[in-house]
Amino acid sequence: MSKDGKRAALAYAGLITLLAASFAAAIALGAVRLSPVEAARALLSSREASSPRVASSPEAIIVGIRFARACLAAAVGASLAASGAVFQGLFRNPLADPYVIGSSGGAALGAVCAIAFGSGAGALGFSGIGLAAFAGGLGATMVVYLVAGAPRLRSDASSLLLAGTALGSLFSALVSIVLALKDKDLHQAWFWLLGGFSGRGLPELAASAPAMLAGFAAAMAGSRSLDLLSVGDEEATSLGLRPAATRFVVGGFAALSVSAAVALSGAIGFVGLVSPHIARRFVGPRHVRLIPAAALVGASLLVVADVVARTAFAPVEMPVGAMTALIGAPFFVYKIARRGLDGAR
Amino acid sequence: MSALLEARGLSAGYGERVVVAGASFSVSAGSLLVVLGPNGCGKTTVLKTCLGLLPPLSGDALLGGLPVTGLRPRERARLAAWVPQLAESAWSYRSRDIVAQGRFAARGPFMPLNGDDEAAVDAALDAMDARAFADRPFSSLSGGEARRVMIARALAQETPLIVLDEPAAHLDPGRQMELMELLAGLARSGKAVAVSVHDVNAAKRFSDLALLVGKDGSAAFGAPGDVLTPENLENAYDTHFIHGDHESYGPYVLPLSRKRAKESHDGR
């Protein structure tokens, strides 16, 4: 194995350990504190106690709930971080995040409309609100693509970014208007907009998982195309790539994954922006390594952020989106101040 | 020998603005074509149009005998490699990663690079004497080193045709000679090479064919001795040249002074 390969393997081992540690913390910490031994025993007994006749211990129930919630946080974090890496690559822009082409604004609008005007019963395992958010996120992405693909705009990177930013603002304005009209729903909508995992479980995760996995698979399949885009559209074309088609397909699948994540947990910020930068320091910029590493970083970050959200001001639960920024921002600023955004320079 | 790159009455430019009008030229395997002309005359534009990176305004551009507008990017990238003048990459990819980008067209977007690809990358790095900085970030290289990596990427593409846009810019005289010798060597080894340059003497000495683009959009094509004549050069560059003949170098030119605006007007 090359020196470079050994370094990457070491980095992956570290990131997997980090994720395991964050899961351990998520299971052990909370209103009822469990020692690692108790937690492990409870986790095992909850497996054995799956038959309804055997009563589960209270510990087993707690562990089951916390484990499910950590799985949710990990899946959403991984999806947002991998998509963030994709969008940063597609737009050659370190400031791009998973919501850059409007999916969070659209999802928020969908969810808030469902909260304010009432939603259907839900389908495909999604709640009514989740389904509306998913549809809103995907719909917004399509509108952005249509606008940016208009003949005079040629679907290049900056036209997509501009269309995404402009339509994102438009959706935010519509969200404000709906909330102003239906202010009795303000609290529920506010909590949804900030993002969180309370009240969601493994069934909701199962509903979102296919879209998330499809996004991840498309990102990995497009990893070498993303590498080529780093040198600019024209040069990438000379090397055999179709930049606009790549942005359309890979970006579309990433938006699908993001919409599923947002439907699950609300629009959680910062994870998708910062995780790719952290991952790039460990495994370098090649997307075939960057995307899985970013997913591991994002999963760990969000699991930890959710533990903090649950426990820091217990019994009041903080919005997890605020916690990701609270943990991530100082770390990120410290890293930039020390070594610059691109690490190796 | 059929031409690998051919322009037939090709007009190149941007939208309404025609930069080069009615250019006809070609280059075949084993030949080195130099493209000369003053700054802003459209050397880059005409080369990009030939490679399908810009749409032709009129006329035909052919790669490997096929109209370039009918080829998909990956087909074009297996026929011709492009070395742009300015190279920069987002993120800090290693130089080796940049060279490996040249394998995209051969391997396709989805298959991982295999041993053949690694061998092609290594061979290209060796040919450009770039092994020493292969593991350094591309963004940390000097201008000359970055240029070598870019040419190595084009070599890794293993195309019959290589097109380079002013690769000698910012190189010291020694590196310029080394580059021209390398390009002439590539042509001798059977590749077709098209390169835009500013060094008239090197162009004459190393090339088999020359294209002189004028500031009025005209393009003269032929053997270097027929195209790069004293009168043509004076007209193209609006500059007086001294002509000499050195016993070991042969005929050479030296720029003497810029023609005054009025004088150059009279000259037309």
XYZ file of C-alpha atoms in Angstrom, chain B:
268
model
C -1.329 10.814 -44.064
C -4.792 11.964 -43.074
C -5.016 15.035 -40.900
C -5.711 14.589 -37.182
C -6.715 18.225 -36.880
C -8.163 20.154 -39.772
C -9.903 23.487 -40.236
C -11.770 24.229 -43.464
C -12.768 27.849 -43.889
C -13.206 27.993 -40.141
C -14.446 31.193 -38.527
C -14.073 31.368 -34.784
C -15.243 33.881 -32.223
C -17.875 34.626 -29.646
C -21.476 35.108 -30.714
C -21.571 38.034 -33.117
C -17.875 38.818 -32.788
C -15.736 37.034 -35.382
C -12.139 36.796 -34.172
C -10.579 34.618 -36.861
C -12.244 34.377 -40.280
C -11.955 31.627 -42.857
C -8.921 29.816 -41.492
C -7.829 26.642 -43.279
C -5.031 24.521 -41.921
C -4.273 20.978 -40.832
C -1.751 18.913 -38.946
C -1.063 15.187 -39.319
C 0.681 12.558 -37.247
C 4.389 13.250 -36.930
C 4.092 17.006 -37.511
C 4.484 20.035 -35.299
C 2.263 23.015 -36.113
C 3.108 26.376 -34.555
C 0.448 29.062 -34.229
C 1.698 32.641 -34.063
C 0.109 36.048 -33.912
C -0.084 39.143 -31.754
C -1.785 39.198 -28.349
C -5.543 39.013 -28.636
C -5.542 37.944 -32.286
C -7.454 34.753 -31.555
C -4.854 31.984 -31.356
C -6.522 30.482 -28.307
C -10.000 30.982 -29.783
C -9.205 29.132 -32.989
C -7.506 26.258 -31.141
C -10.414 25.890 -28.698
C -12.862 25.908 -31.597
C -10.924 23.117 -33.299
C -11.211 21.080 -30.102
C -14.956 21.626 -29.788
C -14.617 23.783 -26.660
C -16.216 26.692 -28.544
C -18.845 26.365 -31.276
C -17.542 27.286 -34.769
C -19.223 30.362 -36.270
C -18.909 28.942 -39.771
C -16.811 26.445 -41.674
C -15.675 23.073 -40.397
C -13.339 21.826 -37.704
C -12.432 18.149 -37.917
C -10.759 15.902 -35.383
C -9.462 12.641 -36.787
C -11.438 13.372 -39.955
C -14.758 13.771 -38.111
C -16.639 17.045 -37.556
C -15.824 18.069 -34.022
C -19.338 19.325 -33.358
C -20.684 15.794 -33.865
C -18.332 14.189 -31.336
C -19.131 13.625 -27.674
C -16.672 15.085 -25.145
C -15.284 11.665 -24.310
C -14.702 10.822 -27.986
C -12.943 14.151 -28.471
C -10.836 13.568 -25.372
C -9.587 10.298 -26.838
C -8.520 12.073 -30.039
C -7.048 15.291 -28.675
C -5.508 16.502 -25.423
C -5.673 20.182 -24.492
C -3.052 21.966 -22.394
C -4.546 25.318 -21.360
C -2.476 28.363 -20.649
C -3.587 28.918 -17.092
C -4.050 25.961 -14.831
C -5.623 26.021 -11.445
C -7.569 23.508 -9.464
C -10.001 23.983 -6.632
C -8.868 22.028 -3.544
C -5.295 20.878 -3.105
C -5.027 17.859 -5.322
C -1.609 16.263 -5.594
C 0.130 16.683 -8.936
C -0.298 12.967 -9.534
C -4.083 13.307 -9.128
C -4.078 16.055 -11.767
C -2.149 13.825 -14.185
C -4.540 10.958 -13.454
C -7.422 13.159 -14.669
C -6.022 12.466 -18.126
C -7.240 8.871 -17.802
C -10.910 9.849 -17.482
C -11.719 9.545 -21.169
C -10.006 6.182 -21.533
C -11.515 4.606 -18.418
C -14.899 6.314 -18.338
C -16.540 7.995 -15.385
C -17.526 4.945 -13.362
C -14.661 2.448 -13.508
C -11.845 2.939 -11.003
C -8.394 3.512 -12.479
C -6.498 0.261 -12.943
C -2.876 -0.793 -13.345
C -2.757 0.314 -16.992
C -3.870 3.789 -15.948
C -1.288 3.961 -13.168
C 1.383 2.898 -15.649
C 0.300 5.604 -18.098
C 0.410 8.205 -15.318
C 3.873 7.080 -14.226
C 5.154 7.117 -17.805
C 3.781 10.616 -18.347
C 5.333 11.883 -15.108
C 8.671 10.362 -16.138
C 8.491 11.840 -19.640
C 8.021 15.282 -18.110
C 10.622 14.681 -15.405
C 7.892 15.443 -12.867
C 8.233 12.489 -10.473
C 9.993 14.610 -7.868
C 6.921 16.736 -7.223
C 4.231 14.180 -8.068
C 3.082 13.958 -4.450
C 3.135 17.691 -3.794
C -0.076 19.734 -3.987
C -0.536 21.072 -7.506
C -1.265 24.546 -6.132
C 2.166 24.678 -4.479
C 4.141 24.144 -7.693
C 6.122 26.834 -9.509
C 4.833 27.975 -12.902
C 7.304 25.771 -14.755
C 6.530 22.714 -12.628
C 2.786 23.225 -13.046
C 3.263 23.444 -16.814
C 5.096 20.132 -16.804
C 2.311 18.498 -14.823
C -0.267 19.819 -17.288
C 1.668 18.403 -20.231
C 2.085 15.133 -18.338
C -1.711 14.987 -18.000
C -2.029 15.444 -21.765
C 0.509 12.637 -22.307
C -1.392 10.385 -19.903
C -4.437 10.929 -22.103
C -2.519 8.968 -24.795
C -4.126 10.865 -27.660
C -2.736 11.035 -31.204
C -3.013 14.851 -31.065
C -1.842 17.329 -28.415
C -2.822 20.999 -28.543
C -1.016 23.459 -26.274
C -1.850 27.097 -25.584
C 1.313 29.153 -25.083
C 3.065 26.538 -22.970
C 6.310 28.544 -23.073
C 4.828 31.557 -21.272
C 6.704 32.370 -18.054
C 9.430 29.804 -18.730
C 13.086 30.770 -18.638
C 15.060 30.447 -21.907
C 16.496 27.090 -20.919
C 13.094 25.681 -20.042
C 11.667 27.135 -23.262
C 14.252 25.292 -25.345
C 13.668 22.136 -23.343
C 9.929 22.441 -23.994
C 10.320 22.994 -27.738
C 12.710 20.055 -27.974
C 10.198 17.939 -26.090
C 7.349 18.942 -28.402
C 9.490 18.276 -31.483
C 10.332 14.892 -29.944
C 6.635 14.125 -29.470
C 6.029 14.926 -33.131
C 8.960 12.697 -34.164
C 7.508 9.889 -32.064
C 4.368 10.040 -34.214
C 2.015 12.429 -32.465
C 0.480 15.474 -34.074
C 1.287 18.604 -32.070
C -0.281 22.046 -32.392
C 1.166 24.774 -30.199
C 0.768 28.533 -29.953
C 4.034 30.357 -29.259
C 5.518 33.848 -29.298
C 9.175 32.965 -29.942
C 9.446 33.359 -33.705
C 12.910 31.831 -33.902
C 12.009 28.737 -31.931
C 8.810 28.432 -33.968
C 10.752 28.456 -37.210
C 13.430 26.131 -35.972
C 11.294 23.385 -34.454
C 8.123 23.361 -36.529
C 7.004 21.574 -39.667
C 4.013 23.849 -40.291
C 3.058 27.362 -39.279
C -0.189 29.296 -38.918
C 0.147 33.075 -38.634
C -2.983 34.780 -37.349
C -3.240 38.494 -38.084
C -4.929 41.112 -35.937
C -7.446 41.567 -38.772
C -8.618 37.962 -38.394
C -6.690 36.615 -41.386
C -4.780 33.346 -41.073
C -1.842 32.339 -43.265
C -0.896 28.658 -43.261
C 1.976 26.726 -44.797
C 5.626 25.756 -44.362
C 7.318 27.914 -41.696
C 9.704 29.395 -44.262
C 6.805 30.513 -46.460
C 4.547 31.838 -43.697
C 6.950 33.429 -41.240
C 8.523 35.758 -43.788
C 9.925 39.148 -42.759
C 7.029 41.037 -44.367
C 4.362 38.808 -42.824
C 5.912 39.142 -39.377
C 6.207 42.929 -39.630
C 2.557 43.172 -40.641
C 1.268 40.737 -38.057
C 3.114 42.249 -35.102
C 3.327 45.915 -36.265
C 6.970 45.679 -35.391
C 10.281 46.148 -37.210
C 12.512 43.067 -37.130
C 16.228 42.659 -37.803
C 17.076 39.613 -39.893
C 20.337 37.767 -39.593
C 22.029 34.496 -40.345
C 24.150 32.877 -37.682
C 26.721 30.346 -38.797
C 25.492 27.587 -36.488
C 21.900 28.741 -35.689
C 20.889 29.676 -39.226
C 18.470 32.485 -40.127
C 17.001 34.403 -37.202
C 14.969 37.527 -36.480
C 15.120 40.018 -33.627
C 12.388 42.496 -32.796
C 13.837 46.007 -33.192
C 11.114 48.586 -32.555
C 7.363 48.934 -32.545
C 5.943 50.566 -35.666
C 4.331 53.919 -34.951
C 0.570 54.039 -35.448
C 0.805 56.318 -38.525
C 3.646 54.348 -40.022
C 1.781 51.044 -39.667
C -1.245 52.670 -41.222
C 0.819 53.669 -44.238
C 2.229 50.168 -44.375
C -1.170 48.611 -45.144
